[in-house]
XYZ file of C-alpha atoms in Angstrom:
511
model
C 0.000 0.000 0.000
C 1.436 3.622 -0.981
C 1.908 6.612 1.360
C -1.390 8.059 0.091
C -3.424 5.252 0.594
C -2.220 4.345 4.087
C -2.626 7.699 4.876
C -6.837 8.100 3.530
C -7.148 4.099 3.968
C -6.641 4.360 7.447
C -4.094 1.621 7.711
C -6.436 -0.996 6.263
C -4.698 -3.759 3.822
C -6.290 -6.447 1.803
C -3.662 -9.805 0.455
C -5.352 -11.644 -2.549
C -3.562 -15.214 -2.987
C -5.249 -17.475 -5.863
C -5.691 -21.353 -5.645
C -4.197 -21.392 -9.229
C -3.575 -18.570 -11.971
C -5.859 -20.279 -14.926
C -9.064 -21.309 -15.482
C -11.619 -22.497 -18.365
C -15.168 -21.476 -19.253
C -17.648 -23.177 -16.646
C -14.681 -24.075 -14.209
C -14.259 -22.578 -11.115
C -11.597 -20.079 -10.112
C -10.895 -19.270 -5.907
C -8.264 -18.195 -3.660
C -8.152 -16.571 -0.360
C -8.123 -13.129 0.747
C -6.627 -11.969 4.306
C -8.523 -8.227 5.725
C -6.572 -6.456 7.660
C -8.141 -3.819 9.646
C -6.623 -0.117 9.864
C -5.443 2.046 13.048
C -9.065 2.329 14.670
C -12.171 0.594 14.402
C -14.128 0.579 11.120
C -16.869 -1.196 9.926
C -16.922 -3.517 6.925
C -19.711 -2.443 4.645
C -19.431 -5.259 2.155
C -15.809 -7.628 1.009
C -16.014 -8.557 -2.902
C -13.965 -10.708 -4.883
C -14.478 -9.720 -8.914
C -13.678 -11.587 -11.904
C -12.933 -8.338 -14.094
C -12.602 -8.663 -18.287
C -10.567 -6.273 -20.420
C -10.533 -6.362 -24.205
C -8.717 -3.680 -25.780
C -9.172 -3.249 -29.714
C -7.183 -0.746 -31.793
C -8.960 2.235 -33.750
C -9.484 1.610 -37.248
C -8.500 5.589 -37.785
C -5.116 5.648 -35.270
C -6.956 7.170 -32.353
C -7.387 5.970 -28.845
C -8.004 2.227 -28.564
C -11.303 0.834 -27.308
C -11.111 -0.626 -24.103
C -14.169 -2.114 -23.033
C -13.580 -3.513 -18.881
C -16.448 -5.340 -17.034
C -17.092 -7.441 -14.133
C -18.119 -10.825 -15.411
C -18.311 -12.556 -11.844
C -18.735 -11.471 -8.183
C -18.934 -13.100 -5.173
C -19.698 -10.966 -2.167
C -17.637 -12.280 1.402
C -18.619 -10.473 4.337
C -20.723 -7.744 4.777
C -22.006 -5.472 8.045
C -18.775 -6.811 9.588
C -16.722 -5.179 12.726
C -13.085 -4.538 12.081
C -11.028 -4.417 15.283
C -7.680 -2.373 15.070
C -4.984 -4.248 13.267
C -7.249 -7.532 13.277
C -6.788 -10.216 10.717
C -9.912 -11.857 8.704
C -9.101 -14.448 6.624
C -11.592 -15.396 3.626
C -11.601 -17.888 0.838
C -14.133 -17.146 -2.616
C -15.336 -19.323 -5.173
C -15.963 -17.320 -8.783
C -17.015 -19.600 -11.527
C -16.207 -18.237 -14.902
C -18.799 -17.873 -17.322
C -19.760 -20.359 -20.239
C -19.411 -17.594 -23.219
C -16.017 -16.437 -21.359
C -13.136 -15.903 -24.453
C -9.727 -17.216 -23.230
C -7.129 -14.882 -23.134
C -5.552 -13.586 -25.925
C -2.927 -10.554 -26.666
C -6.272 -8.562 -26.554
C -8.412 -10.086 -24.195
C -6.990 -10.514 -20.747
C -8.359 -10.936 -17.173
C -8.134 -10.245 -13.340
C -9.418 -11.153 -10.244
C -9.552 -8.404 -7.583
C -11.053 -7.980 -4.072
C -12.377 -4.815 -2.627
C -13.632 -4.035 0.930
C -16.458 -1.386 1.251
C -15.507 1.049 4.506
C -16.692 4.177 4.823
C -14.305 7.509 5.759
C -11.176 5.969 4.411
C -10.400 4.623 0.676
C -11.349 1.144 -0.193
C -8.320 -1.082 0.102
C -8.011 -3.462 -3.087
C -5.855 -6.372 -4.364
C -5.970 -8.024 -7.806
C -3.867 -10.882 -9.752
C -3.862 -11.607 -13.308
C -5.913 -14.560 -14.215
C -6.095 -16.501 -17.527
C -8.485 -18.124 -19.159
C -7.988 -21.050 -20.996
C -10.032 -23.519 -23.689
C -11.701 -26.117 -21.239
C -9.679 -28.646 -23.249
C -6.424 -27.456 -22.564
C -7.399 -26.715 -18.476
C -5.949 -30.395 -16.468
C -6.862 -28.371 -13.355
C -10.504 -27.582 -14.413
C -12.948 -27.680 -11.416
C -16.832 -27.523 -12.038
C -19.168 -25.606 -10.059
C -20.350 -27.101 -6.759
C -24.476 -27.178 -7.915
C -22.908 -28.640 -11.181
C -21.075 -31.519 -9.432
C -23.972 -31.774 -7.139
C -26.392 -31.927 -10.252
C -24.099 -35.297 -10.978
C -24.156 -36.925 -7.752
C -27.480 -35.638 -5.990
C -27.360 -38.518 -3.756
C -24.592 -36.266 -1.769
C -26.954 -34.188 0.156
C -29.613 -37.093 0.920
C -30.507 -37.511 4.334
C -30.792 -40.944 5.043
C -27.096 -43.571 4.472
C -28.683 -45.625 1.407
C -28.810 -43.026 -1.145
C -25.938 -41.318 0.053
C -22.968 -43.753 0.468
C -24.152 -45.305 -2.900
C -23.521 -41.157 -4.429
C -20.151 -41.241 -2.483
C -19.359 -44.658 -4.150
C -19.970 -43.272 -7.490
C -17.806 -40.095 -6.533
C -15.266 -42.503 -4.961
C -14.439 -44.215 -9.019
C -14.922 -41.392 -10.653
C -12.067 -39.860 -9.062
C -9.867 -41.984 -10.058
C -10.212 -40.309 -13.504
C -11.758 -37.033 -12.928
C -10.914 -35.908 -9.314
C -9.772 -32.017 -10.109
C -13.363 -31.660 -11.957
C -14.974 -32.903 -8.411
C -12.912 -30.691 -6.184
C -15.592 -28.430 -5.191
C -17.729 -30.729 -2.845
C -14.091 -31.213 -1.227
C -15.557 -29.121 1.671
C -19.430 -31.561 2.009
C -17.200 -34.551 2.162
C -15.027 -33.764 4.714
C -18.063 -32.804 6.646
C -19.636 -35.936 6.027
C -16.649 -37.319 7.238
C -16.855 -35.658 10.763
C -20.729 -36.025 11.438
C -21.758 -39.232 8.961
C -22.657 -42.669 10.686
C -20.317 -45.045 10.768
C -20.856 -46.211 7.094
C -21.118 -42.667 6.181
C -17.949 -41.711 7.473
C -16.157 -44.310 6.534
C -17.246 -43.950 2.548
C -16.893 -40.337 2.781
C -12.878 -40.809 3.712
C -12.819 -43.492 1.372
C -14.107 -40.617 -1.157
C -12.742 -37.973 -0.142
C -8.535 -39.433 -0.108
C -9.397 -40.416 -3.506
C -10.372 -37.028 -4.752
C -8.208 -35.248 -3.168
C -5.242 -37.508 -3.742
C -2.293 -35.319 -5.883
C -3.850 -32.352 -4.935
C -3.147 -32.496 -1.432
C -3.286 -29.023 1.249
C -2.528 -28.117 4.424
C -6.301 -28.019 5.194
C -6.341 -31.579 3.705
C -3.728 -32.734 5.924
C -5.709 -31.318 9.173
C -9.040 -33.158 8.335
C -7.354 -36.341 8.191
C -5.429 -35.878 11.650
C -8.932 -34.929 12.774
C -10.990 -38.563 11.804
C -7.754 -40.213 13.004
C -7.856 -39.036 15.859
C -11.654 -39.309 16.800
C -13.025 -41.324 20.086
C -14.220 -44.575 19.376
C -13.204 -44.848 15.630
C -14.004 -48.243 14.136
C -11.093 -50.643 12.934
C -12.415 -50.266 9.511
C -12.586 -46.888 9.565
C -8.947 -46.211 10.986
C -7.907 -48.976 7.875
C -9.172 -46.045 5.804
C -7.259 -43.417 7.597
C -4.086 -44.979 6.796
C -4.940 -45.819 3.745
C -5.356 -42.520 3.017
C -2.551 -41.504 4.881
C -0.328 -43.590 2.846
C -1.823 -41.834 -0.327
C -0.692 -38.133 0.954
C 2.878 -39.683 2.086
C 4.685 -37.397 -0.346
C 2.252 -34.709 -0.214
C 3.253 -33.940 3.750
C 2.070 -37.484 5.588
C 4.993 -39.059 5.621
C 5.369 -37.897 9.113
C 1.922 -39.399 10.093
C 2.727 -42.783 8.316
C 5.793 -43.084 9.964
C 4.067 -42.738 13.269
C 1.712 -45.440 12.467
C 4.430 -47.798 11.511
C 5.846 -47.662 15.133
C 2.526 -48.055 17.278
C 1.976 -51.117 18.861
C -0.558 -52.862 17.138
C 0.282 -55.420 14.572
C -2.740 -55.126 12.599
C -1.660 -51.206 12.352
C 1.314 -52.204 11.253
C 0.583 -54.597 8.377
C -1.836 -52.361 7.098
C 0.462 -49.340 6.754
C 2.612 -51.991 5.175
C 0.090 -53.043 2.618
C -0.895 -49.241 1.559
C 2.647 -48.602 0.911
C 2.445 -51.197 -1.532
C -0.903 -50.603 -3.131
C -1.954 -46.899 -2.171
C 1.075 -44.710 -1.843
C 3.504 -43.287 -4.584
C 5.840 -45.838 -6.095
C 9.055 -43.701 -4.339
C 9.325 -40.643 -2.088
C 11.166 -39.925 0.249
C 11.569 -41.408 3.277
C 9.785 -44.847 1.747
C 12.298 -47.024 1.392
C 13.935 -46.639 5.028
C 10.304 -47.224 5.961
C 10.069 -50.100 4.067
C 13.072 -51.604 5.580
C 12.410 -50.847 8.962
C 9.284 -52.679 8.417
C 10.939 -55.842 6.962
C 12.646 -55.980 10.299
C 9.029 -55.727 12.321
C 8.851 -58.621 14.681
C 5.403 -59.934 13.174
C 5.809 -61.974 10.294
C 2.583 -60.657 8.299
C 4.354 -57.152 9.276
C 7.528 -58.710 7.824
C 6.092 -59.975 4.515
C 3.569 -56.756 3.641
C 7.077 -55.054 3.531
C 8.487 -57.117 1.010
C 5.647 -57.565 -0.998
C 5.702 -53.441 -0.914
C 9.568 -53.122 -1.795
C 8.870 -54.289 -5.146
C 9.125 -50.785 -6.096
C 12.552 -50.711 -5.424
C 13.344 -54.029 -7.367
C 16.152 -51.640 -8.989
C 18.226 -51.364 -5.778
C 21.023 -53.722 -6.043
C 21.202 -53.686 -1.764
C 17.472 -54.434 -1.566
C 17.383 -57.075 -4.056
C 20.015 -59.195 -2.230
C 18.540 -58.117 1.284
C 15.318 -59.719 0.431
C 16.827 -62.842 -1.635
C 18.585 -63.614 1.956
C 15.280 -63.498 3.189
C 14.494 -66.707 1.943
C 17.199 -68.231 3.809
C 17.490 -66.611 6.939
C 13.955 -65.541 7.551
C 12.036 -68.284 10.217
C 8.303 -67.371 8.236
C 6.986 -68.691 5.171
C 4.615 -66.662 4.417
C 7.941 -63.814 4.422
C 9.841 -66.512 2.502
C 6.958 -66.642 0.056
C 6.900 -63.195 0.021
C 10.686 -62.936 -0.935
C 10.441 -65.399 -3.921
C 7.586 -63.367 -5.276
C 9.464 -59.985 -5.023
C 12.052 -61.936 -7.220
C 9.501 -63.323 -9.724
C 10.783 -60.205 -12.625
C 14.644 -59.719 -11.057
C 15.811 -60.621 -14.140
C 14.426 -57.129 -15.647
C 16.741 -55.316 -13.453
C 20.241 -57.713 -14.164
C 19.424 -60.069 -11.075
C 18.238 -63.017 -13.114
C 21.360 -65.507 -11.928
C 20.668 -64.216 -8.140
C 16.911 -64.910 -8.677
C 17.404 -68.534 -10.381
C 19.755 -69.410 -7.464
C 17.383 -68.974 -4.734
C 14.531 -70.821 -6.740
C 16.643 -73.475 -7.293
C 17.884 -73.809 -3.445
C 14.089 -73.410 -2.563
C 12.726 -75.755 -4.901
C 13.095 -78.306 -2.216
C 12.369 -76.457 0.426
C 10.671 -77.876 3.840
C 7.321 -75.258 3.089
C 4.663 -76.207 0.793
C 4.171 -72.586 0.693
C 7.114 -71.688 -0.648
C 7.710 -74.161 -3.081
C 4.395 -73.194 -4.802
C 5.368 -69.567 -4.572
C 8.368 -71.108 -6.815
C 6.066 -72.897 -8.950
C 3.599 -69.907 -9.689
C 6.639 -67.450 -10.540
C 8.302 -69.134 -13.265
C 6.331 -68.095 -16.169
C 7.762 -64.928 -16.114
C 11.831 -66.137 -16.669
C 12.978 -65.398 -20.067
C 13.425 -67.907 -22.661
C 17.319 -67.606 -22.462
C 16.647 -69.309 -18.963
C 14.984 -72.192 -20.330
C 17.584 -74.694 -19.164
C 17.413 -73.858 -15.809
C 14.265 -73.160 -15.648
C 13.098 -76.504 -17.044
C 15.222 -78.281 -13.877
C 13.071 -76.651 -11.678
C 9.532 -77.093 -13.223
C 10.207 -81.162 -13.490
C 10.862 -80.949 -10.109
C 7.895 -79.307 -9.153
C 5.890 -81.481 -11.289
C 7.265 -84.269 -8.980
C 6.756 -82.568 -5.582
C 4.883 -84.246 -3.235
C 2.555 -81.882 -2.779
C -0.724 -81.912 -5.095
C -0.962 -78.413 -4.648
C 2.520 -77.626 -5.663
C 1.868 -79.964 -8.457
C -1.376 -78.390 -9.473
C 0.566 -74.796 -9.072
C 3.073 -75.456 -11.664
C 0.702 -77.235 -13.890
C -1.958 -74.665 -14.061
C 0.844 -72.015 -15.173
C 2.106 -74.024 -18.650
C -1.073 -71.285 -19.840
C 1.391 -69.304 -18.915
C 4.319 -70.693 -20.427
C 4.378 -70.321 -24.364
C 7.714 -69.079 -24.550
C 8.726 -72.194 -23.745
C 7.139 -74.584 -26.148
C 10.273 -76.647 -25.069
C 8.362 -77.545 -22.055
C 5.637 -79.604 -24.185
C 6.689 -82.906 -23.153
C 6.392 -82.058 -19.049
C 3.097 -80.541 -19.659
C 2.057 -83.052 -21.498
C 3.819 -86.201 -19.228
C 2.197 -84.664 -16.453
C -1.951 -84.516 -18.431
C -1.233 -88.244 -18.928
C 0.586 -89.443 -15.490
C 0.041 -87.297 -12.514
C -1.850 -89.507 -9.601
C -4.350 -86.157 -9.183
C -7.109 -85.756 -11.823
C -7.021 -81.939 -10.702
C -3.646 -81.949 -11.550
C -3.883 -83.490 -15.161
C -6.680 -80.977 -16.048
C -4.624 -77.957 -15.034
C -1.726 -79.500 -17.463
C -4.303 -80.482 -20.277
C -5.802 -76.884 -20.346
C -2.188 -75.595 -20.679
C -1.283 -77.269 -23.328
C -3.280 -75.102 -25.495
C -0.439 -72.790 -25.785
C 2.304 -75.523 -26.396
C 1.166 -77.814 -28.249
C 0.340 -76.918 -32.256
C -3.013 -77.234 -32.889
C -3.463 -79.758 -35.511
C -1.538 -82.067 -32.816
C -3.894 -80.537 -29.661
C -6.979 -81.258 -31.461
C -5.984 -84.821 -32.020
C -4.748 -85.279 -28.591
C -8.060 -83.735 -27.317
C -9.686 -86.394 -29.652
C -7.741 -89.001 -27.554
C -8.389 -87.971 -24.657
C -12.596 -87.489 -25.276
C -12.625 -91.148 -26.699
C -11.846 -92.273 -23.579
C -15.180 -91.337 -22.069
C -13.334 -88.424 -19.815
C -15.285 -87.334 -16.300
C -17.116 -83.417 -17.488
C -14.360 -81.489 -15.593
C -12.030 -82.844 -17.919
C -14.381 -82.150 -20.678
C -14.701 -78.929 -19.439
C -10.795 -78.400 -19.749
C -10.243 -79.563 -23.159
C -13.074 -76.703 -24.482
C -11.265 -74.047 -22.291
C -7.678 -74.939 -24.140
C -9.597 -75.181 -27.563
C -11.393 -71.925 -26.955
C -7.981 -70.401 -27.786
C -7.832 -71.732 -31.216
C -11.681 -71.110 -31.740
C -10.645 -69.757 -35.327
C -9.279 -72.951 -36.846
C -11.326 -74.774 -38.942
C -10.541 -78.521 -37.082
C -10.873 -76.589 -33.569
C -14.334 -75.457 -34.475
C -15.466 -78.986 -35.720
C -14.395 -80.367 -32.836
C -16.295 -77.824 -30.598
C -19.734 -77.551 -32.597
C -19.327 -81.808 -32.176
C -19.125 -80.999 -28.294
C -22.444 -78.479 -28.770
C -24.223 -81.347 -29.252
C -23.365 -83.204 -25.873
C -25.803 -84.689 -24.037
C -25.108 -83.006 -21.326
C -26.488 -79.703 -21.657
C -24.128 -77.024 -19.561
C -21.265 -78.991 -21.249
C -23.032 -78.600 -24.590
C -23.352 -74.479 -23.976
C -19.942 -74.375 -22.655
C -19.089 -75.188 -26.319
C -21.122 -73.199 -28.099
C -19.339 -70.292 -25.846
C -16.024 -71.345 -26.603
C -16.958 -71.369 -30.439
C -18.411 -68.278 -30.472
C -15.919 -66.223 -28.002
């Protein structure tokens, strides 16, 4: 403020901050205002934030240009109001932008300013530049709150049907749209704080996913507020850190850390698991988390972690950390954990390290782990067929029908290795389990050539086969449903007796 106007504005001062310095046509443009108040009391006759529009247009015969300067959107923010000598009043303002607005251009430009009404001294004012921009070039474009409302109307019912089911609805279409949504940020939260139980506990669900990436201070405080509210439900506090691990880079981190340490387990796993599936794939501060965690003196705690380190498969010192894992490590279920995390090592140059430990835990004393072996193999590269082939005719010998069943149900999985025909197809004709055999007979569909798999799933259907074998051979034809034998063979199975065998054909020919 200049000498003149602090010395006819009476010491008053207005500070005009926007949320963001573009908009679009229907969107939504705010910010927040702080009023100061001057030397003496005054009173407030009326605070208003203006969206102003200039267009300036040259004169066709060199004289002064046109100007033409409007208001095109007011919002008025207090009014009738006391100001107490050198008090602060802080305000926020919501100005949605017309439909017909033009965006900016070198002619057309716009402002947003803020004036405060007081009589015997001059009106303080603040004002920002503002552009508008096509609604199609706007990734921050936020719709009116009675538009968004008009969308989900179920978010001012009254009674929890109607209402969780419009939070739901909010809840996925955040995932694509949250910035359009932004404006019932504020009816969310206070669903969040006075809701039922279900109410509440949708609303956070909603509410972290919408305001997930766009993340503020004020954001922050509403979740330490449901966190910490009497009573809260188990279900409810699973959303809390949930969301919690969502904001971790956006100023949580803190928070999650916290809930890491606290004494219960469940706690604990669940931070673990929203690393993995909620938060950003790195920030910092994660992987020290991460590790800490791996150390946690619960198992489940133990193998969450792991599972959530995949994100750092790239890190030479976690990679070999976890592979020791499956050695030192007294838990399965972390052991299992470990083999999975090394399931794609080979992507990041760790392909020997991961082969190692599946071949020194092929045998190992946990059924658990040995079909954790069995179920990651597909994904080795065909250079590693060699080794790789070692390890799946041991599994297909294990002494375990589930580890058995594992490895046979992923030759689907397996058609880079056509070299692996004979196990598959030893183990369709010889393993003791029927279950087994099917799981091996469906997966030769991608090993076998087809001329040869339709005339070994002739065999095998002369032999008056039980119907869940049936039922296997039409899932492994249904891959081929294009060849002329493959669709003889399955309009010939349309006409089975039985009849949900008979439509499970008909599906397979026509899908």
């Amino acid at each position: 403020m200049g000498l003149l106007d602090s010395m006819f504005g009476g010491g008053t001062n207005l500070m005009l901050t926007l949320d963001r310095p573009t908009g679009s046509p229907g969107g939504v443009v705010g910010g927040n205002v702080m009023l100061t108040g001057g030397k003496k009391p005054f009173k407030l006759t009326k605070l208003r934030a203006h969206l102003i529009y200039v267009n300036v247009e040259s004169s066709s015969d060199g004289g002064f240009p046109k100007v033409d300067a409007r208001v095109i959107g007011e919002q008025v923010l207090a009014a009738g109001m006391d100001l107490a000598p050198g008090g602060q009043y802080p305000f926020s303002f919501r100005l949605t932008i017309p439909y017909d607005t033009l965006p900016s251009a070198h002619n057309t430009s716009y402002k947003i300013q803020v004036i405060a009404d007081i009589p015997t001294v001059k009106d303080p004012t603040a004002e920002a530049d503002f552009r508008v921009l096509p609604a199609d070039d706007d990734r921050f474009r936020s719709l009116p709150y009675n538009e968004v409302i008009a969308l989900f109307p179920g978010l001012q019912a009254q009674h929890e049907e109607p209402l969780c089911d419009a939070l739901y609805k909010l809840f996925l279409e955040c995932y694509s749209d949250g910035q359009k949504y932004m404006e019932v940020e504020p009816l969310l939260a206070h669903h969040m704080r006075t809701g039922t139980v279900r109410v509440r506990r949708q609303a956070l669900q909603t509410w972290a996913n919408l305001v997930d990436n766009r993340v503020q201070p004020q954001h922050l405080q509403s979740l330490y507020a449901v966190a910490n509210t009497p009573g809260l439900d188990q279900e409810t506090f699973d959303e809390v850190i949930r969301a919690a691990c969502k904001f971790a880079e956006e100023g949580a981190i803190t928070m999650v850390q916290q809930l890491a340490r606290v004494p219960d387990t469940h706690v604990r796993e669940q931070v673990a698991r929203c690393l993995r599936f909620d938060a950003a794939a790195r920030f910092q501060g994660k992987r020290e988390l991460l590790i800490s965690l791996v150390q946690d003196p619960e198992a489940t705690v133990r193998a969450a972690a792991v599972g959530a380190l995949t994100d750092f498969q790239d890190d030479a010192q976690v990679v070999y950390g976890v592979a020791n894992l499956v050695d030192r490590d007294p838990s399965d279920d972390v052991q299992a954990a470990a083999v999975s995390f090394l399931a794609l090592a080979h992507d990041r140059g760790h392909g020997d390290l991961a082969l190692t430990v599946f071949e020194r835990h092929v045998q190992n004393p946990s059924e658990r782990v040995r079909r954790e072996v069995a179920e990651v193999l597909h994904w080795q590269p065909a250079a590693a067929a060699q080794r790789v082939w070692a390890l799946v005719q041991k599994l297909l010998q294990d002494p375990s029908e589930d580890v058995r069943r594992a490895m046979a149900f992923q030759f689907i999985n397996m058609e880079r290795f056509p070299q692996f025909l004979p196990l598959a197809q030893w183990c369709a004709d010889n393993d003791p389990s029927e279950e087994v055999r099917r799981e091996a007979l469906r997966g030769l569909t991608r090993l076998m050539p087809v001329r040869q798999l339709v005339a070994y799933y002739g065999q095998k259907l002369a032999a008056n086969p039980t119907t869940d074998v049936i039922y296997s051979i039409i899932s492994g034809l249904r891959d081929h449903n294009r060849d002329r034998e493959v669709q003889q063979l399955l309009t010939r199975l349309g006409q089975h007796h039985d009849p949900d065998v008979a439509n499970a054909a008909r599906d397979a020919l026509t899908g």
